[in-house]
Short mmCIF file of C-alpha atoms in Angstrom, two decimals:
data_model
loop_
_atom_site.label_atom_id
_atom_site.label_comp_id
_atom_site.label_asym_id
_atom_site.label_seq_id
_atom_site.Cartn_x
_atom_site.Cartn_y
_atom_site.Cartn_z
CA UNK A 1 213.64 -66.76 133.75
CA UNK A 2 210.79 -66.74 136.14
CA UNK A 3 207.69 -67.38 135.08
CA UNK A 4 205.70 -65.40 138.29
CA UNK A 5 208.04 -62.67 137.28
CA UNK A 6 206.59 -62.67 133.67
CA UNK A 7 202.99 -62.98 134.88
CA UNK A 8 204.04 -59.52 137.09
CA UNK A 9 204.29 -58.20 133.46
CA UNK A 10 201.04 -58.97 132.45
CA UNK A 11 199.45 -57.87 135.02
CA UNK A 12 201.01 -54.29 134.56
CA UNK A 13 199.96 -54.42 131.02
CA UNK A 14 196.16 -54.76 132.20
CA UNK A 15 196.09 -51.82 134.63
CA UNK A 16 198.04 -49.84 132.08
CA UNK A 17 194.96 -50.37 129.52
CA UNK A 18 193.30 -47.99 132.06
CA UNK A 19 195.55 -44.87 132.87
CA UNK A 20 195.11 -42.98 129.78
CA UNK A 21 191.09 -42.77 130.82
CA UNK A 22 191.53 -42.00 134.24
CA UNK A 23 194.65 -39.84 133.52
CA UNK A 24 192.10 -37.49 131.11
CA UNK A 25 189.33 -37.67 133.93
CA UNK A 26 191.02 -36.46 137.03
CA UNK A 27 192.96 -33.73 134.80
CA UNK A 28 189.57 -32.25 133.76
CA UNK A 29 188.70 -32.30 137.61
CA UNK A 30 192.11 -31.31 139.04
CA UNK A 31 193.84 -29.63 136.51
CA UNK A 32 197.04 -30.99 134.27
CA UNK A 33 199.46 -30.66 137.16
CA UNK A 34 197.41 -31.11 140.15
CA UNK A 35 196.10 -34.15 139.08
CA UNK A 36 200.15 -35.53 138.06
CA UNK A 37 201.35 -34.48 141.22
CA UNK A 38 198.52 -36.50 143.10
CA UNK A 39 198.60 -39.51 141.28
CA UNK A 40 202.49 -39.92 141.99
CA UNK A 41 202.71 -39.00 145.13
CA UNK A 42 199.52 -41.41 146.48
CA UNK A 43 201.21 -44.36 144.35
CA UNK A 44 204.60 -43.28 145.96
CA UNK A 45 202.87 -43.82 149.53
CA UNK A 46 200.97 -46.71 148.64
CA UNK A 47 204.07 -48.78 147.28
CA UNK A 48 206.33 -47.48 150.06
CA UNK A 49 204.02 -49.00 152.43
CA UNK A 50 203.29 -52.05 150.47
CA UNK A 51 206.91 -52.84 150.34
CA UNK A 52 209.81 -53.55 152.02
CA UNK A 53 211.47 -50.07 152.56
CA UNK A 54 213.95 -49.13 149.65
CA UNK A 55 217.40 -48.93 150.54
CA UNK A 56 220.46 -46.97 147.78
CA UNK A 57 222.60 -49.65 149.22
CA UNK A 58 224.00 -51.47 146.79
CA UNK A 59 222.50 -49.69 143.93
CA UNK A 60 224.69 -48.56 141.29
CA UNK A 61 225.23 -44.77 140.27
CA UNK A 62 223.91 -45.12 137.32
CA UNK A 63 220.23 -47.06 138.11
CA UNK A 64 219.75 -44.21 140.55
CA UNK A 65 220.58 -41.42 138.18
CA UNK A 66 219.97 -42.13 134.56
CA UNK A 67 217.08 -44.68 135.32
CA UNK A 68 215.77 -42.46 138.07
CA UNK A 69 215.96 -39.40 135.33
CA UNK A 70 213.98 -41.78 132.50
CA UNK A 71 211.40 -42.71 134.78
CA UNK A 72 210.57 -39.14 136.30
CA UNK A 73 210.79 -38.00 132.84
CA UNK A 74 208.62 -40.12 131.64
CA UNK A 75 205.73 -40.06 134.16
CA UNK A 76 206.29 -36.10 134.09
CA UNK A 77 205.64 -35.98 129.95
CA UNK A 78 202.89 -38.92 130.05
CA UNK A 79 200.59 -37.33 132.48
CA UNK A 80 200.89 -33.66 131.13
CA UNK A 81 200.70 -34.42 127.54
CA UNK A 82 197.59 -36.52 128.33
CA UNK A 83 196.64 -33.51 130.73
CA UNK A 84 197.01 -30.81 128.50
CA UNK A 85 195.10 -32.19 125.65
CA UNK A 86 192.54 -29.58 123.99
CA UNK A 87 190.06 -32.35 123.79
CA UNK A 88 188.85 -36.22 124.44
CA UNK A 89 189.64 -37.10 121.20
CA UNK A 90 193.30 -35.18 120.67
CA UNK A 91 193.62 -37.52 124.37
CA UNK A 92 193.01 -40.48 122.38
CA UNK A 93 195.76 -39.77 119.76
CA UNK A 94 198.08 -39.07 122.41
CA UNK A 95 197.66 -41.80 124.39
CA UNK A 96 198.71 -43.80 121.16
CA UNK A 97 201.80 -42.10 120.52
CA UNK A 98 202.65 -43.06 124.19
CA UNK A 99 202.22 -46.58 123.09
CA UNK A 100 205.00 -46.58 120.30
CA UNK A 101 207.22 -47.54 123.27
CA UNK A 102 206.82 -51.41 122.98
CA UNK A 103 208.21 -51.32 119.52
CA UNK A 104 210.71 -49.10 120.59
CA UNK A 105 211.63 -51.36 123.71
CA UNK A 106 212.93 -54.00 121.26
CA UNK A 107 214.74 -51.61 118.76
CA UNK A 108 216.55 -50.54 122.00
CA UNK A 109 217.34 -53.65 123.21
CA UNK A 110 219.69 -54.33 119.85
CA UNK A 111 222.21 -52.29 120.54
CA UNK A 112 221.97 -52.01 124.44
CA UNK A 113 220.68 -55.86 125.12
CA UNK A 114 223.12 -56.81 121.88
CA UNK A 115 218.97 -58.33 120.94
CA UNK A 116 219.92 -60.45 117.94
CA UNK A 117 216.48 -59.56 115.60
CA UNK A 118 215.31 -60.38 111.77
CA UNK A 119 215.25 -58.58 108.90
CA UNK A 120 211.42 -57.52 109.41
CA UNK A 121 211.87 -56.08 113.13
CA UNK A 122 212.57 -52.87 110.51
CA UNK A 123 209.45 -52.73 108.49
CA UNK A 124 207.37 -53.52 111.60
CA UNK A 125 208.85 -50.68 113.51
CA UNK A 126 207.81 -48.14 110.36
CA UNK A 127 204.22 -49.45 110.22
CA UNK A 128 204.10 -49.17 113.76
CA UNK A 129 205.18 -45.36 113.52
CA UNK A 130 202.68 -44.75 110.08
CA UNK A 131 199.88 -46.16 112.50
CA UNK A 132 200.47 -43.00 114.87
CA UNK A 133 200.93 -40.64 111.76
CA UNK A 134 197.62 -42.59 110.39
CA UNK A 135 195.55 -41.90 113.71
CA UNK A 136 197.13 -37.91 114.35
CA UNK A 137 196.08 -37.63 110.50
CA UNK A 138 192.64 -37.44 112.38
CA UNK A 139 190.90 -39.41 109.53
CA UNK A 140 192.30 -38.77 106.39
CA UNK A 141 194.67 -41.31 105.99
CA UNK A 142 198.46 -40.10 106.06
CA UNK A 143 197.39 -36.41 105.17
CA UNK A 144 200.96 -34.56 105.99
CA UNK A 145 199.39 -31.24 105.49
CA UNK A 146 196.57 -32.01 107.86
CA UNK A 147 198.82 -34.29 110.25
CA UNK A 148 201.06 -30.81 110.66
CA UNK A 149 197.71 -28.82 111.27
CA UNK A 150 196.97 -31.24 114.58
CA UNK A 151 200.79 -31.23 115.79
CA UNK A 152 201.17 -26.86 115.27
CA UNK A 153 197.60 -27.12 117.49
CA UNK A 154 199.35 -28.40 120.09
CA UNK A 155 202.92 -29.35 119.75
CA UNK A 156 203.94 -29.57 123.82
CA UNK A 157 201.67 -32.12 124.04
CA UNK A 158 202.42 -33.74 121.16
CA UNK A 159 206.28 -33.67 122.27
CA UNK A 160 205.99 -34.52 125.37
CA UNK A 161 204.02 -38.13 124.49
CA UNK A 162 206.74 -38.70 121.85
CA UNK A 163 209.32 -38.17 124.96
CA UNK A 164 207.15 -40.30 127.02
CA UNK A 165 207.60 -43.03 124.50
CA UNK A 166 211.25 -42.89 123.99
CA UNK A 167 212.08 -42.55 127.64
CA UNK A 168 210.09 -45.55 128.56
CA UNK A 169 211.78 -47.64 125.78
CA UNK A 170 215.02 -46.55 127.65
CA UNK A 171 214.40 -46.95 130.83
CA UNK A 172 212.96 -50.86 130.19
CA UNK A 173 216.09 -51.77 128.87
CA UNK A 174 218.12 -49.84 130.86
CA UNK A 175 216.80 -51.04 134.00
CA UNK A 176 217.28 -54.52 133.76
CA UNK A 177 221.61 -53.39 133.08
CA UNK A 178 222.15 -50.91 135.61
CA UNK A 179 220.00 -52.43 138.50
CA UNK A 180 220.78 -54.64 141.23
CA UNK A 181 218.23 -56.30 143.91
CA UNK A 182 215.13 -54.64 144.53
CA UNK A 183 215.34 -51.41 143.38
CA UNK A 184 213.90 -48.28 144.84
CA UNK A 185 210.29 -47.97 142.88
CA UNK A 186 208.64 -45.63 145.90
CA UNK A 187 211.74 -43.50 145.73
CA UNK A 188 211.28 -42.64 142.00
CA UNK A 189 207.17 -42.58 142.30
CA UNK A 190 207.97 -39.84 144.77
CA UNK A 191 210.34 -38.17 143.25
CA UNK A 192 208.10 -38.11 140.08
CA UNK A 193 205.52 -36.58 142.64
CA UNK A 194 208.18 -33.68 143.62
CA UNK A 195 208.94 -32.65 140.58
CA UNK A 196 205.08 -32.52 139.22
CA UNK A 197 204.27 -30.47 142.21
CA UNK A 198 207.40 -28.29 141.83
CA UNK A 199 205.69 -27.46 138.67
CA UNK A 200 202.16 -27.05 140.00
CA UNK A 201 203.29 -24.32 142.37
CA UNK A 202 205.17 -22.66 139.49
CA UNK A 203 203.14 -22.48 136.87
CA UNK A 204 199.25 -23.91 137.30
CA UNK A 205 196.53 -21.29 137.77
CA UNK A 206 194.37 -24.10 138.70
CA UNK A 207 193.64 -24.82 142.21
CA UNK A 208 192.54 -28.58 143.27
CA UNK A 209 189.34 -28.75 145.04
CA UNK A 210 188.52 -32.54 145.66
CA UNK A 211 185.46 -33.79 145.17
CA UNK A 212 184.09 -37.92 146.16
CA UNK A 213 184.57 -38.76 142.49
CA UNK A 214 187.56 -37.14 142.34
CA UNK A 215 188.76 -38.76 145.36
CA UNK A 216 187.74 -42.30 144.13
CA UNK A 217 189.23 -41.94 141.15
CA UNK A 218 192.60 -40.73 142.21
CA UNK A 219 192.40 -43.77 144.92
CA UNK A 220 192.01 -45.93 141.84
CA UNK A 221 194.68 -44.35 139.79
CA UNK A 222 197.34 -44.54 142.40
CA UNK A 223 196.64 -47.68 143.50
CA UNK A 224 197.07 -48.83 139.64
CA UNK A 225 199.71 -47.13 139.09
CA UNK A 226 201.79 -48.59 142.84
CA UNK A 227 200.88 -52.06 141.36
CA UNK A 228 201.51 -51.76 137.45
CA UNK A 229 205.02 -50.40 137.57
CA UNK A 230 205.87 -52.44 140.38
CA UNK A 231 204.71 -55.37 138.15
CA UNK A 232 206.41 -53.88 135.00
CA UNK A 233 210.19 -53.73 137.22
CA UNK A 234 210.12 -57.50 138.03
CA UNK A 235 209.06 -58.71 134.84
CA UNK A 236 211.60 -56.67 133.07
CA UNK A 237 214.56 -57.59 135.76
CA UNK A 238 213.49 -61.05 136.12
CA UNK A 239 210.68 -62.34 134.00
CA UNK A 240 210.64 -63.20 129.65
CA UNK A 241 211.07 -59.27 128.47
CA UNK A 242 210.47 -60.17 124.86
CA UNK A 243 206.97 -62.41 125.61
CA UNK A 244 206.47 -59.34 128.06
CA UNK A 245 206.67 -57.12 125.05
CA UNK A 246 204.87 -59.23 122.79
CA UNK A 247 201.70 -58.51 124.90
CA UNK A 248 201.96 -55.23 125.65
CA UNK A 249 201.68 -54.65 121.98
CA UNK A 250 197.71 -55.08 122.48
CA UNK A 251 197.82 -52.17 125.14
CA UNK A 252 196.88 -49.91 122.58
CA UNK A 253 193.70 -51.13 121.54
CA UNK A 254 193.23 -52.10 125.16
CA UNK A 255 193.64 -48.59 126.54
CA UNK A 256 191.96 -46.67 123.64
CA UNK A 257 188.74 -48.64 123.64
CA UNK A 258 189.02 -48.32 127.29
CA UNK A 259 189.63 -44.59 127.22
CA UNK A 260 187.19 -43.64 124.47
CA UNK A 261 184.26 -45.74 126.75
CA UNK A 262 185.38 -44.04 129.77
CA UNK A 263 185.79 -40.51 128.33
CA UNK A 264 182.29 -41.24 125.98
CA UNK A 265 184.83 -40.36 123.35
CA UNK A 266 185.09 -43.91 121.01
CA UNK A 267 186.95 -42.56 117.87
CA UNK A 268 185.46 -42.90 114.36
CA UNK A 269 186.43 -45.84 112.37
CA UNK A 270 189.02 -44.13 110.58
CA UNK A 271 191.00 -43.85 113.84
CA UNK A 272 191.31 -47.61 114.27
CA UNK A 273 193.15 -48.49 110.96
CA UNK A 274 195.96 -46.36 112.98
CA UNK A 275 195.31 -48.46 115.63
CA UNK A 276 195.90 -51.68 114.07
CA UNK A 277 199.18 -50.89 112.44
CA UNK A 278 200.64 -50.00 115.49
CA UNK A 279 199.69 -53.14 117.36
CA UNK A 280 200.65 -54.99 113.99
CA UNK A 281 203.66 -52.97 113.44
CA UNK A 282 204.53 -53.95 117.04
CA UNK A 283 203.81 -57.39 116.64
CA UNK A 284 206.09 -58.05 113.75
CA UNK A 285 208.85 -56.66 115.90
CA UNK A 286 208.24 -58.85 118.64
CA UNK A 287 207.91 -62.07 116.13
CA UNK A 288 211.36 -60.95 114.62
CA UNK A 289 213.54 -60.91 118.09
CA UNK A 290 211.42 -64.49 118.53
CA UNK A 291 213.87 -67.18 119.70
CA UNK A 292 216.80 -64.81 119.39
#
């Protein structure tokens, strides 16, 4: 394995701690599917440019279409759900559901990386998942009645960052099967960017005026975004997926302190117990695929 190739990885974990914040910002400014649409298609340009034009040469039929298919999917349902929160703090849960995906990276890989695991990959998958219900819960522990309340409030959004999560899961394991050399990252950035502004057209009543900050911030966004799943497709084709994984497991504490400083939205401190099971939850999964 390379070792530059797992440092890519890390790398894309960092700038990931910061999308959920700027995600939230530049929807309030641009709108749910405005601001999607922008974000993929500058970070389609800027990697494009950055690298080596992609070529389907070579590239097997199914990279292109059922990779290409997870990874507009997921970028479609990340953005919106975070987009079409009611508030900062419904954001925040959100974002966490998002980050089940490490977890579920690793239950993937059993049956599609034939991932030989321990007994407690199990258990730490289900406290990873009772963190989410924990934090949705919005501070009363694992209320069901109040946890269904939150979801009937908004369920699209609430769907569509459970989708995010799955697809993500997929498409990291999926990747490193189906692909072969250097894949075509700008193609599926742009494509991502298509389909969000397919939508726009269709159905937003909100029309994008641009403003400096707005400007800046989508500059910043893009650029992240170019570099962190540029990162995230070498490390998972060529670097140490499962020490990868391990440390993405802190993303969520990463991106929600981030996000809740950003937003001036820092959740109360029963929203952090949720926290902490998740990234423990994840953490136990990781430990039990350890040396397997």
């Amino acid at each position: 394995m390379d070792r530059f190739a797992t440092l890519f990885g890390v790398i894309a974990i960092v700038l990931w701690s910061m999308s959920v914040a700027l995600t939230r910002s530049l929807a309030e400014a641009l709108g749910p599917f405005g601001a999607a649409a922008s974000i993929y298609t500058v970070s389609g340009i800027m990697v494009w440019m950055a690298s080596s034009r992609p070529t389907l040469r070579g590239q097997s039929a199914a990279y292109l279409i059922i990779c290409g298919l997870l990874f507009v999917f997921y970028m479609v349902s990340f953005s919106l759900a975070i987009g079409l929160a009611h508030s900062r703090q419904q954001t925040l849960e959100l974002g966490l559901i998002n980050y089940l995906w490490p977890s579920l990276t690793l239950l993937f890989a059993v049956p599609l990386l034939k991932l030989k695991v321990r007994w407690w990959m199990w258990p730490g998958a289900v406290l990873a998942f009772v963190g989410v219900l924990w934090a949705i819960s919005g501070g009363h522990g694992l209320d069901i009645h109040q946890l269904m309340r939150n979801v009937r409030s908004n369920p699209v959004a609430y769907a569509l960052a459970l989708g995010a999560a799955l697809s993500w899961a997929l498409y990291s394991n999926l990747v490193r099967v189906f692909s072969k050399g250097a894949g075509v990252l700008p193609l599926f950035l742009l494509a991502t960017g298509a389909v969000l502004w397919a939508l726009y057209f269709n159905y937003s009543s909100t029309r994008i005026r641009m403003t400096w900050p707005a400007v800046t911030e989508l500059l910043v966004m893009g650029a992240i975004t170019a570099i962190s799943y540029q990162c995230w497709d070498i490390a998972m084709k060529k670097g140490n997926a499962t020490l990868v994984a391990a440390l993405s497991y802190f993303t969520p504490l990463s991106a929600i302190f981030i996000a809740g400083l950003w937003l001036h939205t820092l959740p109360g401190a029963s929203f952090w117990p949720g926290v902490g099971m998740v990234v423990a939850g994840s953490l136990l999964c990781w430990s039990a695929s350890r040396g397997k």
